Coordinates of C-alpha atoms in Angstrom, one line a residue:
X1 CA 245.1 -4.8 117.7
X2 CA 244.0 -7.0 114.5
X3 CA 241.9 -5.1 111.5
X4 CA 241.0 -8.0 110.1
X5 CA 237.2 -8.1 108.9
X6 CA 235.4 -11.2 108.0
X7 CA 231.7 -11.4 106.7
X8 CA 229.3 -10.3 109.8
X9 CA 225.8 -10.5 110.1
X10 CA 223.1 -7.9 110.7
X11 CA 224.4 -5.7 114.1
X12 CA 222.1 -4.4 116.5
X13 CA 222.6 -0.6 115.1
X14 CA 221.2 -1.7 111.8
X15 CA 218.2 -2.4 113.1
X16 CA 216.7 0.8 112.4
X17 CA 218.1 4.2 112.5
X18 CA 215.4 7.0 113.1
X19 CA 214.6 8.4 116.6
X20 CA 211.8 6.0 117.3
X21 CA 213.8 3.2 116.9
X22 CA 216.4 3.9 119.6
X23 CA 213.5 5.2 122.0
X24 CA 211.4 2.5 121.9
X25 CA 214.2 -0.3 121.7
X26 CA 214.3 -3.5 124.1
X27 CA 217.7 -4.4 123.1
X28 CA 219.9 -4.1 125.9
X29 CA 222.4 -3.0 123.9
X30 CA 221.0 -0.2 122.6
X31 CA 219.9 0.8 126.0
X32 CA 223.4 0.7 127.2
X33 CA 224.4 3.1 124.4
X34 CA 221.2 5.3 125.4
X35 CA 222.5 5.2 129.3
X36 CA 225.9 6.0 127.7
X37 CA 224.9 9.0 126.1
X38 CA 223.3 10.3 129.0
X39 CA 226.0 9.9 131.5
X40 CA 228.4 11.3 129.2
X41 CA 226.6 14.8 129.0
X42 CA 225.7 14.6 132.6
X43 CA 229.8 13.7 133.3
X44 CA 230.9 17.4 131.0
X45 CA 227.8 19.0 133.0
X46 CA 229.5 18.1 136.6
X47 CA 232.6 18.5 135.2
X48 CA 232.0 22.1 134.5
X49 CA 230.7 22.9 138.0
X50 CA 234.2 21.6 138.9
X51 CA 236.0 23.8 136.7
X52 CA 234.1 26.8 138.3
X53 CA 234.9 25.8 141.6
X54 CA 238.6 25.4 140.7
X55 CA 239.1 28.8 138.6
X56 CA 237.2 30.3 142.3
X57 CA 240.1 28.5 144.4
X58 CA 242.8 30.0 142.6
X59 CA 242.8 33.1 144.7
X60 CA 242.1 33.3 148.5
X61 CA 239.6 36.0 148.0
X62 CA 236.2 35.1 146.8
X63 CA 236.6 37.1 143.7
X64 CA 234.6 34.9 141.4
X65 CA 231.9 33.3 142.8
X66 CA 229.9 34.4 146.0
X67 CA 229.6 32.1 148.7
X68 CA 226.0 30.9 148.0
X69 CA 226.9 30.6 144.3
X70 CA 229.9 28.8 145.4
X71 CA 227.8 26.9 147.7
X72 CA 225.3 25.7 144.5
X73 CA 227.9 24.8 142.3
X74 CA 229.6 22.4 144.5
X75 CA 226.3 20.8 145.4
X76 CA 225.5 20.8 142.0
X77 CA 228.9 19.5 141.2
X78 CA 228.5 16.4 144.1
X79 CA 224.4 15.5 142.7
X80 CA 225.0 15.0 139.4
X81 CA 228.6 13.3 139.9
X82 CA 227.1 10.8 142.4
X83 CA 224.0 10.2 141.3
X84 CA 223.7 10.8 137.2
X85 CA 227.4 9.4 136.7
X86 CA 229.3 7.4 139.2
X87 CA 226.4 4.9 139.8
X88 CA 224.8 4.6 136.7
X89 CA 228.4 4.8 135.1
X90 CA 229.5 1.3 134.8
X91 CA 226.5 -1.0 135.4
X92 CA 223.9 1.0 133.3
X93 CA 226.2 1.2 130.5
X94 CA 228.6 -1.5 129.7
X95 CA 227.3 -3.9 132.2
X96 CA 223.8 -3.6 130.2
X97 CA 225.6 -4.1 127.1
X98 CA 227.8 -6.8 127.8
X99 CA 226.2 -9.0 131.0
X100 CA 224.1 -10.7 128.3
X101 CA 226.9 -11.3 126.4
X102 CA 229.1 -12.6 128.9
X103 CA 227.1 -15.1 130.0
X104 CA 225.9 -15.7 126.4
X105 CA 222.0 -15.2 126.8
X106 CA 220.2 -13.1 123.9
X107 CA 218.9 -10.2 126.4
X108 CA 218.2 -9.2 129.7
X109 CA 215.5 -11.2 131.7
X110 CA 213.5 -8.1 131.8
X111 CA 213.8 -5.8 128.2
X112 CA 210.7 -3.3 128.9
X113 CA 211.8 -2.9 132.2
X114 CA 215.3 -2.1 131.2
X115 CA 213.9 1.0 128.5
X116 CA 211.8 2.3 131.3
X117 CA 214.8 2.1 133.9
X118 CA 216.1 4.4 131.1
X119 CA 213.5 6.7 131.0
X120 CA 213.4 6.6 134.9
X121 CA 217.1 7.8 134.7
X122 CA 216.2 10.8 132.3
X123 CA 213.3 12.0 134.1
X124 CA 215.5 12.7 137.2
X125 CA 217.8 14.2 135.4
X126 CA 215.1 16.3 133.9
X127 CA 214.5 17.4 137.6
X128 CA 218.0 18.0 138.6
X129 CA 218.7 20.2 135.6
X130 CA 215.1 22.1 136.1
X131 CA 216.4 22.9 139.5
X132 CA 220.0 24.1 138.6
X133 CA 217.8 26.1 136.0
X134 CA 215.4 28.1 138.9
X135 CA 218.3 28.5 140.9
X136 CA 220.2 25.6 142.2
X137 CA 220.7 23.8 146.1
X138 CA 223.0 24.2 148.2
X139 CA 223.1 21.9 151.1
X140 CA 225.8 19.4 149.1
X141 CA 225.2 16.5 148.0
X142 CA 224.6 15.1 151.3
X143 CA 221.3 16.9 152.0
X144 CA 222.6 17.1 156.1
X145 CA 219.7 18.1 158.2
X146 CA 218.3 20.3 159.7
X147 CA 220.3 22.4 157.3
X148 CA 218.0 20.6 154.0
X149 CA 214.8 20.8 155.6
X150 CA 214.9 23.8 158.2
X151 CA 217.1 26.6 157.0
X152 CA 218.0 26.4 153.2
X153 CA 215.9 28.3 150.9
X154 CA 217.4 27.0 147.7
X155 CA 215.2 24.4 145.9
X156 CA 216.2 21.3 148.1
X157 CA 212.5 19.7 147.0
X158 CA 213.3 19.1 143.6
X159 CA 216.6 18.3 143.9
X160 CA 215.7 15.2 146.3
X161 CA 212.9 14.3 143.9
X162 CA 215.7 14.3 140.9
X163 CA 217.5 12.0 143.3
X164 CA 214.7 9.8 144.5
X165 CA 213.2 9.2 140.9
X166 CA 217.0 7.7 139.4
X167 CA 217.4 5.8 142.5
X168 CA 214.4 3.8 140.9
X169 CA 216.1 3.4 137.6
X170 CA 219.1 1.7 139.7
X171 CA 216.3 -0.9 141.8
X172 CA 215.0 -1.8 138.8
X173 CA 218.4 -2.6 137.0
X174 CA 220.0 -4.5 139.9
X175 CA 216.5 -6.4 139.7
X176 CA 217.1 -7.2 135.8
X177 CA 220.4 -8.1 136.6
X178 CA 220.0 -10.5 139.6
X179 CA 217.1 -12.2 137.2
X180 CA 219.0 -12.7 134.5
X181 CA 222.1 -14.0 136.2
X182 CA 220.0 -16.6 137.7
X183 CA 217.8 -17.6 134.9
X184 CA 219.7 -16.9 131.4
X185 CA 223.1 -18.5 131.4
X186 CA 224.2 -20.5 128.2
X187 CA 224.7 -24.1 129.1
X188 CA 227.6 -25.2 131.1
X189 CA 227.9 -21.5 132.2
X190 CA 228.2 -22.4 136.2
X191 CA 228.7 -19.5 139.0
X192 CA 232.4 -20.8 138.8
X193 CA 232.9 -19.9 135.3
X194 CA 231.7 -16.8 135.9
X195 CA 234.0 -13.6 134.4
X196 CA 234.8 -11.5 137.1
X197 CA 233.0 -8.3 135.9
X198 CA 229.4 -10.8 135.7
X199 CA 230.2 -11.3 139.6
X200 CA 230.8 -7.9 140.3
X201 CA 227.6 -6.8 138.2
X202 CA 225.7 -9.0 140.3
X203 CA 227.3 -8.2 143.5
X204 CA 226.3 -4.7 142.5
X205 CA 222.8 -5.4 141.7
X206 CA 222.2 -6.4 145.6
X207 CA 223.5 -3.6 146.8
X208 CA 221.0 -1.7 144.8
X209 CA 218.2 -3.3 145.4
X210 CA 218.8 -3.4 149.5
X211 CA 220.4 -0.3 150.1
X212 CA 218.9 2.3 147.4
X213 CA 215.7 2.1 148.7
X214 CA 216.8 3.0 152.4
X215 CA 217.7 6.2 150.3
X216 CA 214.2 6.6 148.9
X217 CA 213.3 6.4 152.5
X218 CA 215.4 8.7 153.3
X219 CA 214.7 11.5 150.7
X220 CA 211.0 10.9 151.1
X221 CA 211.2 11.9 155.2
X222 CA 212.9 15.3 154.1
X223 CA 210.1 16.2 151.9
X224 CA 207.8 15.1 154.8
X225 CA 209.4 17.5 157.3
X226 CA 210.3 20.2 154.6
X227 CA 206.6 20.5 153.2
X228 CA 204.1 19.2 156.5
X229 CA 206.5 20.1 159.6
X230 CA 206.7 16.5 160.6
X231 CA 209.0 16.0 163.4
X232 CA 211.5 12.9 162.4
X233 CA 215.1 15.4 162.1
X234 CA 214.3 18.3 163.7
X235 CA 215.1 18.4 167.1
X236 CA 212.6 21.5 167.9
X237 CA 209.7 19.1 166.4
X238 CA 211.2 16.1 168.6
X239 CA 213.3 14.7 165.6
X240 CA 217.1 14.2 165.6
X241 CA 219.2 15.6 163.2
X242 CA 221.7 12.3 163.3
X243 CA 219.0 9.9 162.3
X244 CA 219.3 11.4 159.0
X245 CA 223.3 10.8 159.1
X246 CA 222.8 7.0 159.8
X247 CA 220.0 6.3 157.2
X248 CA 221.8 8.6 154.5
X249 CA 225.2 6.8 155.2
X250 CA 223.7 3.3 155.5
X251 CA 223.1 3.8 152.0
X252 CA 225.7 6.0 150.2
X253 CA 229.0 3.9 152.0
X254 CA 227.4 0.6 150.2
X255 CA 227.0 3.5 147.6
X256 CA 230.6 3.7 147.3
X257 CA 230.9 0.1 146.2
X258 CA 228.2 0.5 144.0
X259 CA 230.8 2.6 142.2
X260 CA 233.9 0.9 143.1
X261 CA 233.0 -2.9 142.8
X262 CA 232.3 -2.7 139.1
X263 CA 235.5 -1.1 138.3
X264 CA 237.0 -3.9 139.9
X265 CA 235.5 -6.3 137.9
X266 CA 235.9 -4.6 134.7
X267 CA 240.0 -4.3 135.6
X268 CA 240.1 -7.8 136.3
X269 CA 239.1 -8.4 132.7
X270 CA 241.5 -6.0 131.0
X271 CA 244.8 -6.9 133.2
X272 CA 244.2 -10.8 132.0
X273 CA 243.8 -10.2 128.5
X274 CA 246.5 -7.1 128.3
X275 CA 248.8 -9.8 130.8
X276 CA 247.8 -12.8 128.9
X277 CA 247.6 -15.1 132.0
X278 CA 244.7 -16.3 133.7
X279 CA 243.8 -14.4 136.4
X280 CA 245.2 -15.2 139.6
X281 CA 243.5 -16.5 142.2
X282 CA 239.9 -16.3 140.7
X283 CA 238.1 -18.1 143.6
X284 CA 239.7 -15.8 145.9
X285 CA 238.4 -12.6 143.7
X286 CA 235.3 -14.0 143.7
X287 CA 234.7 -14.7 147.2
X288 CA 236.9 -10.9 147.7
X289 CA 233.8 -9.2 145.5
X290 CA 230.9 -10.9 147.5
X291 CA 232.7 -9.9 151.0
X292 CA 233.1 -6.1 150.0
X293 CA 229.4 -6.3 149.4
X294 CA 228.5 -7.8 152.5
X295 CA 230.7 -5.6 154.8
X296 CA 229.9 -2.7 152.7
X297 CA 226.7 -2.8 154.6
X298 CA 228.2 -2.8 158.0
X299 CA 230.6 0.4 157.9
X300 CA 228.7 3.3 157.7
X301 CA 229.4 4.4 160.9
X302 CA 232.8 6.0 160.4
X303 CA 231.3 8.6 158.6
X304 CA 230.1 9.6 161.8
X305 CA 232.9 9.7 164.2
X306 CA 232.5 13.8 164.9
X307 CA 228.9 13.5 164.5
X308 CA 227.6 12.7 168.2
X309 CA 227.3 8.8 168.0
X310 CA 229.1 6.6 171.1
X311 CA 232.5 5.9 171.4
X312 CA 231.6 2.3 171.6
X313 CA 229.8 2.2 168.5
X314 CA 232.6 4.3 167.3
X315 CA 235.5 1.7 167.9
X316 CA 233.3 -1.0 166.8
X317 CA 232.6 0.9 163.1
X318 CA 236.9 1.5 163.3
X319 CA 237.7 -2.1 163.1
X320 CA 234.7 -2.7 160.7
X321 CA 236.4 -0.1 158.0
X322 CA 239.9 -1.5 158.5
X323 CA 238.6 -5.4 158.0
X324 CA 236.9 -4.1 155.0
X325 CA 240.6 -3.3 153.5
X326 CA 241.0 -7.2 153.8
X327 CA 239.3 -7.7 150.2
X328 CA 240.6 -5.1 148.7
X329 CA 243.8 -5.5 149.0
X330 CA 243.6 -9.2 148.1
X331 CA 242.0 -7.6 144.4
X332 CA 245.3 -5.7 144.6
X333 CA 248.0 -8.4 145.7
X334 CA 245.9 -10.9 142.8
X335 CA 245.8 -8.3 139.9
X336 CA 249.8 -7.8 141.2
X337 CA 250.7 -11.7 140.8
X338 CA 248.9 -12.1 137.2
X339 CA 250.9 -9.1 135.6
X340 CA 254.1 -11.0 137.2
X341 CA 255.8 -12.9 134.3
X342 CA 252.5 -12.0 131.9
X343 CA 253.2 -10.5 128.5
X344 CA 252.2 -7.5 129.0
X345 CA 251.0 -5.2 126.6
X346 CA 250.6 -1.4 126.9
X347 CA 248.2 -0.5 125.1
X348 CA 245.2 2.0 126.1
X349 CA 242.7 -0.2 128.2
X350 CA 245.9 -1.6 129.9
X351 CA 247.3 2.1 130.8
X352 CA 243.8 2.7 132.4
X353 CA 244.0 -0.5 134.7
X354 CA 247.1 0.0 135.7
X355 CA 246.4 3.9 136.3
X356 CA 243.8 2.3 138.1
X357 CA 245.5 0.4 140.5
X358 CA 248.1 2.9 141.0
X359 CA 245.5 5.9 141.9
X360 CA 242.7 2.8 143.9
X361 CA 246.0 1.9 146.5
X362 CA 246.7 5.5 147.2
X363 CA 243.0 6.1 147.8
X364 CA 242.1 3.1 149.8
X365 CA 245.8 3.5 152.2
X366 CA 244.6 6.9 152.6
X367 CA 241.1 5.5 153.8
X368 CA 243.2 3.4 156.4
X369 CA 243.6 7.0 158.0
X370 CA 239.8 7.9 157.9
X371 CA 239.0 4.9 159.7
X372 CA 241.3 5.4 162.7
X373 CA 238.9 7.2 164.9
X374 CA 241.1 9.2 166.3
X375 CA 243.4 10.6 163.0
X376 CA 239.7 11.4 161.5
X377 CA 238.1 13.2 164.4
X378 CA 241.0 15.6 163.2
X379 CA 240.8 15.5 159.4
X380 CA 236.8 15.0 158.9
X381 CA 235.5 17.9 156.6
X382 CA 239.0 19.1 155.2
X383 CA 240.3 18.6 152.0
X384 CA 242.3 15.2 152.7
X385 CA 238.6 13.7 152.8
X386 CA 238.0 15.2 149.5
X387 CA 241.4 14.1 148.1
X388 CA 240.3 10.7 149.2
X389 CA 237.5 10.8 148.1
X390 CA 238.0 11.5 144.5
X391 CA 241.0 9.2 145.1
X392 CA 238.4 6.2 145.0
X393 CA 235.9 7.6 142.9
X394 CA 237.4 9.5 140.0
X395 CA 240.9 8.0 139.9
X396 CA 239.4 4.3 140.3
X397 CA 236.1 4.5 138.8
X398 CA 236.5 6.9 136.4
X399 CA 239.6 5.7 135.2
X400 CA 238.2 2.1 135.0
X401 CA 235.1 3.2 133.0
X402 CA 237.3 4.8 130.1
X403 CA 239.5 1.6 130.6
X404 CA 236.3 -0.7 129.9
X405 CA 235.0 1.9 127.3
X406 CA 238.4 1.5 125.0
X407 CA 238.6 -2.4 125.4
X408 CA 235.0 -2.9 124.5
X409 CA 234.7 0.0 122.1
X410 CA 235.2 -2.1 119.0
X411 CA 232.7 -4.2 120.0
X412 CA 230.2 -1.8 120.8
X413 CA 230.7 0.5 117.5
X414 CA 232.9 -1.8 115.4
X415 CA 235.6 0.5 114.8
X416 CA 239.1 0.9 115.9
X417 CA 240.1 4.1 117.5
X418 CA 243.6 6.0 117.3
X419 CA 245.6 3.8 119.9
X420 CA 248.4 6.7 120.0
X421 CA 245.8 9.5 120.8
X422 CA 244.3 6.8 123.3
X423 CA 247.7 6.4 125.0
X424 CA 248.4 9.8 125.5
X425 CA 245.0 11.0 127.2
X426 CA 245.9 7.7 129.3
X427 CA 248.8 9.3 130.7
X428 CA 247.7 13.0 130.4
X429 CA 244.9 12.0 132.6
X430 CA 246.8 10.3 134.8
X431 CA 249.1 13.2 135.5
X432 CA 246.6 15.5 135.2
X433 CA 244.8 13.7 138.3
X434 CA 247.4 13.4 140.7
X435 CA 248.6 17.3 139.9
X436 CA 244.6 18.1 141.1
X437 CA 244.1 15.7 144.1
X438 CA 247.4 15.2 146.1
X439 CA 247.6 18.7 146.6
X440 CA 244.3 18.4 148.6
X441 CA 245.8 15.9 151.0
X442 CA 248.1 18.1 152.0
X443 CA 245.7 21.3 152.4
X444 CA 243.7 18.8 154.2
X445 CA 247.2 17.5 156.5
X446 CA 247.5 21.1 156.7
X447 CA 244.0 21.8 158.1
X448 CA 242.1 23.8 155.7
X449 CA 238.1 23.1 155.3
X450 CA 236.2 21.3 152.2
X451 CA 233.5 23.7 151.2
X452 CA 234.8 27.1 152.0
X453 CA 235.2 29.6 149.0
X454 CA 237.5 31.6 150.4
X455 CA 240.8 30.3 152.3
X456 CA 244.5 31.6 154.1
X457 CA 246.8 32.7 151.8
X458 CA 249.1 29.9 153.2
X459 CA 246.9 27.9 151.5
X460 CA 247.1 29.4 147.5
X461 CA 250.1 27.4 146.4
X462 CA 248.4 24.2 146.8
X463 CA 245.2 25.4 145.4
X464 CA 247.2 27.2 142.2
X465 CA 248.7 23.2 142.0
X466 CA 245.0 21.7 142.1
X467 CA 243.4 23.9 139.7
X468 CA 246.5 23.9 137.2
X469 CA 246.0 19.8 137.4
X470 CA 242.3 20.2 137.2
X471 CA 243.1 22.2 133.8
X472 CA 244.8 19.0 132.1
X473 CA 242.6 16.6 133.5
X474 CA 239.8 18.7 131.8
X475 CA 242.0 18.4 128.7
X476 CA 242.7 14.9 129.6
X477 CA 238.7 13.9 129.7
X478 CA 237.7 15.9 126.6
X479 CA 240.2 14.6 124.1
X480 CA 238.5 10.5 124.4
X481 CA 235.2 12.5 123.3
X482 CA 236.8 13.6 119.7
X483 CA 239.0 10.5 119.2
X484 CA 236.0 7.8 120.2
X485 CA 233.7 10.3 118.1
X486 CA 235.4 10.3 114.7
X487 CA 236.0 6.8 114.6
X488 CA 232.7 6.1 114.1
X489 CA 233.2 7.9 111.1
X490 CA 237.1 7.4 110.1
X491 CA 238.2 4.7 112.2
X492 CA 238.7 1.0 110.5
X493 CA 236.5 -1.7 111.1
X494 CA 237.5 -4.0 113.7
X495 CA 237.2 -7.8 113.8
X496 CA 235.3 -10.1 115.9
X497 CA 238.3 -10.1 118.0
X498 CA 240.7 -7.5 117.9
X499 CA 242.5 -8.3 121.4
X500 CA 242.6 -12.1 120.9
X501 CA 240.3 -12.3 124.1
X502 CA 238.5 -15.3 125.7
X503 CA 235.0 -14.4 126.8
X504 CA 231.6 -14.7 125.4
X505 CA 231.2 -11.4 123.9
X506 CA 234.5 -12.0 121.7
X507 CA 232.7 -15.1 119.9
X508 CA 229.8 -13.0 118.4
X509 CA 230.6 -10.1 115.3
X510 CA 231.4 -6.5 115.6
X511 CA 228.5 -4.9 116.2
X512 CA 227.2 -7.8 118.0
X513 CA 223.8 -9.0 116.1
X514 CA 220.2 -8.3 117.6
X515 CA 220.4 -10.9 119.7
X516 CA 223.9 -11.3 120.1
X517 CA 224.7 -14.8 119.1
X518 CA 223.5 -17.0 115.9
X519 CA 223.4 -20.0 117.9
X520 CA 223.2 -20.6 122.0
X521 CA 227.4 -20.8 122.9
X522 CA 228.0 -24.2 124.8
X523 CA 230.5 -23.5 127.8
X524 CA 232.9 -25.7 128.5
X525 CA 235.6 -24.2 130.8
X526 CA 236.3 -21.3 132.9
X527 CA 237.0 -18.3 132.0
X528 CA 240.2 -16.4 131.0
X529 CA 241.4 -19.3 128.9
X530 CA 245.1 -18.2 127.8
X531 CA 247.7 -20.4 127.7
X532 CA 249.8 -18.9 131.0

């Protein structure tokens, strides 16, 4: 990493320090950092529901939690996971700072709609925590009727109005970034020179803006039939219960690449640079990112193998989920062939892709297994789902969001971190993640059931495995927070440039200016310009 520091202009944090300044900002930058700060808290606040429901899981007697406390916190744990980190993690934060950048505009095409997306964000949170204040759900995160809106009496109400209000926030930022894709390119920017994390940004954005809106649907009908008896999911009122199932899923499995698809992006952008190759392949990346979106929208069926739907529609939903592997694994077999014969460096962004990759093939194989109809009639709601799951979710995404944060960290702050400290959470993490989840494929292989607070003691060594690994992963996740934080303090200013890289945002200063670049960039060739 190079320290060298030339004379910069005026960055975007110098533009005024008090409160007001940050609150009432249109810079998209700052809005990234604002989204930053609020997924972060909202990441230690899940997190901690996680830790309770570990520590529980450690015995087979429910000796800690009851099972409606038990019940909340896992629901609790799955809400604000889903909806206040996963989704927003990636696109709201470093996909508003650096889209702009990338494609070498000054802002988004929409600034005041940006800050409000913001404060649409925070205001369902506000509701989420209100509701974990007066006592907490507990339906999960899926909200399954007739369960949510016939028999809980936890506050499901305000828990789906937490969820309905951010899934505005994400509308409106797909919408900025769709507009500004379109409209806001520097010259000789063309959809072919396109980085990889712009295409999966804007792949993204269409998935939000056609699916999350199904969920608003959604959420809205359960208020309709918890608060005025309106028949549309209970079956005693003339509703059906598996409606609900096929509008919730036709949103949250294009949900899932909401999360995923961004991390793939992002990868793609730290496995060049930390290979030093182009990447390989890029129009079949491209055209990989744009068919994960589009089939995205036509799997959601095999969440609903055991659920009452026909075996023809089942078979047909089977072969959907296995052709959606296609993509994927052509994202795997390209990132593969641009490490071969690259000069690869191991530093920390490039120990998060590669945990990446590692932990994203073991998830998505394991998917293989949920989409044979007849291997998941057998493991639906046990703990290989979870493992799965979280497979995907927190060993891809997660692991690709830290990845992004540490590349683009000197960017966004200007300072240079402790790469030794950054290495070692790398691998603690990674460690520390496959010690909590692979143990819950084989409770699941085994048979035991997600969501049940008290288990067979055949089951304890497993569980004594996962919440041991759930223990360093917690250490793991906490240790970035003290490093990144006393950088911005201790650490040493970082150049323009400090990984030699080849995009956009690399040819502005550290802390980019206001608006980003002193004069328009002129682009004249694609990107990931290295010499291999």
């Amino acid at each position: 990493m190079s320290t060298a520091e030339p004379a910069r202009p005026r960055s975007y944090l110098e533009e005024g320090f008090g409160l007001r300044s940050w609150l009432t900002t249109h810079d998209h930058k700052r809005i990234g950092v604002l989204y930053g700060l609020g997924i972060t808290f909202f990441f230690f606040l899940g997190g901690l529901a996680a830790a309770l429901i570990r520590w529980e899981l450690v015995t087979p007697a429910g000796d800690l939690l009851s099972a409606e406390t038990y019940n909340k916190a896992f629901t609790f744990h799955g809400v604000v996971m889903v909806w206040f980190f996963l989704i927003p993690s990636i696109p709201a934060t470093l996909g508003n700072f650096l889209l702009p950048l990338m494609i070498g505009a000054r802002d988004v095409a929409f600034p005041r709609l940006n800050l409000f997306s913001w404060y649409l964000y925070m205001l369902g949170g506000l509701f989420t925590l209100a509701c974990l204040l007066l006592g907490g759900v507990d339906t999960g995160w899926t909200f399954y009727t007739p369960f949510s809106t016939m028999f809980s009496n936890s506050h499901v109400l305000m828990a789906v109005v937490g969820v309905f209000i951010v899934g505005f926030s994400s509308i409106f930022t797909g919408l900025n970034f769709i507009v500004t894709v379109h409209t806001m390119r520097a010259p000789g920017m063309t959809w072919m020179r396109l980085p990889l994390f712009v295409w999966a940004m804007y792949a993204v954005a269409l998935v939000m803006i056609l699916a999350t809106p199904v969920l608003a649907m959604t959420l809205a009908l359960i208020g309709l039939e918890r608060l005025f008896g309106v028949g549309i999911f209970d079956p005693a009122l003339g509703g059906d219960p598996v409606l609900f199932q096929h509008f919730f899923w036709f949103y949250s499995h294009p949900a899932v690449y909401i999360m995923i698809l961004p991390a793939m992006g992002l990868v793609s952008e730290l496995i060049t640079n930390g290979a030093r190759r182009r990447i390989f392949g890029y129009k079949f990346m491209v055209y990989a990112i744009v068919g994960i979106a589009v089939v995205g929208f036509l799997v959601w069926g095999h969440h609903m193998f055991v659920a009452g739907q026909s075996m023809y529609a089942s078979i047909v939903f089977s072969i959907l989920s296995f052709i959606i592997a296609v993509p994927s694994a052509i994202k795997v077999f390209n990132w593969t062939a641009t490490l071969y014969k690259g000069d690869i460096g191991f530093d920390a962004p490039m120990l998060y892709a590669l945990g990446f990759v590692g932990l994203f093939m073991l998830g998505g194989l394991t998917g293989l297994f949920l989409a044979a109809a007849a291997l998941d009639v057998n493991l639906t709601d046990t703990y290989f789902v979870v493992a799965h799951f979280h497979y995907i979710m927190v060993g891809g995404a997660v692991m690709a969001y830290l990845g992004g944060i540490h590349y683009w960290w000197p960017k966004i702050t200007g300072r240079l971190y402790s790469e030794a400290w950054a290495r070692f959470a790398a691998i603690l993490m990674f460690f520390g993640f496959n010690l909590t989840f692979f143990p819950q494929y084989i409770l699941g292989y085994e048979g035991m059931p997600r969501r049940y607070h008290e288990y067979l003691p055949q089951y304890q060594v497993w569980n004594v495995l996962s919440s041991a690994g759930a223990t360093i992963l917690g250490v793991a996740y906490l240790l970035p927070l003290v490093y990144l934080a006393w950088s911005l303090r201790h650490g040493a200013r970082a150049g323009p440039n400090p990984w030699d890289a080849t995009g956009l945002e690399w040819q502005t200063s550290s802390p980019p200016p206001p608006h980003n670049f002193e004069q328009v960039p002129q682009v004249t060739e694609g990107p990931y310009a290295y010499r291999r």
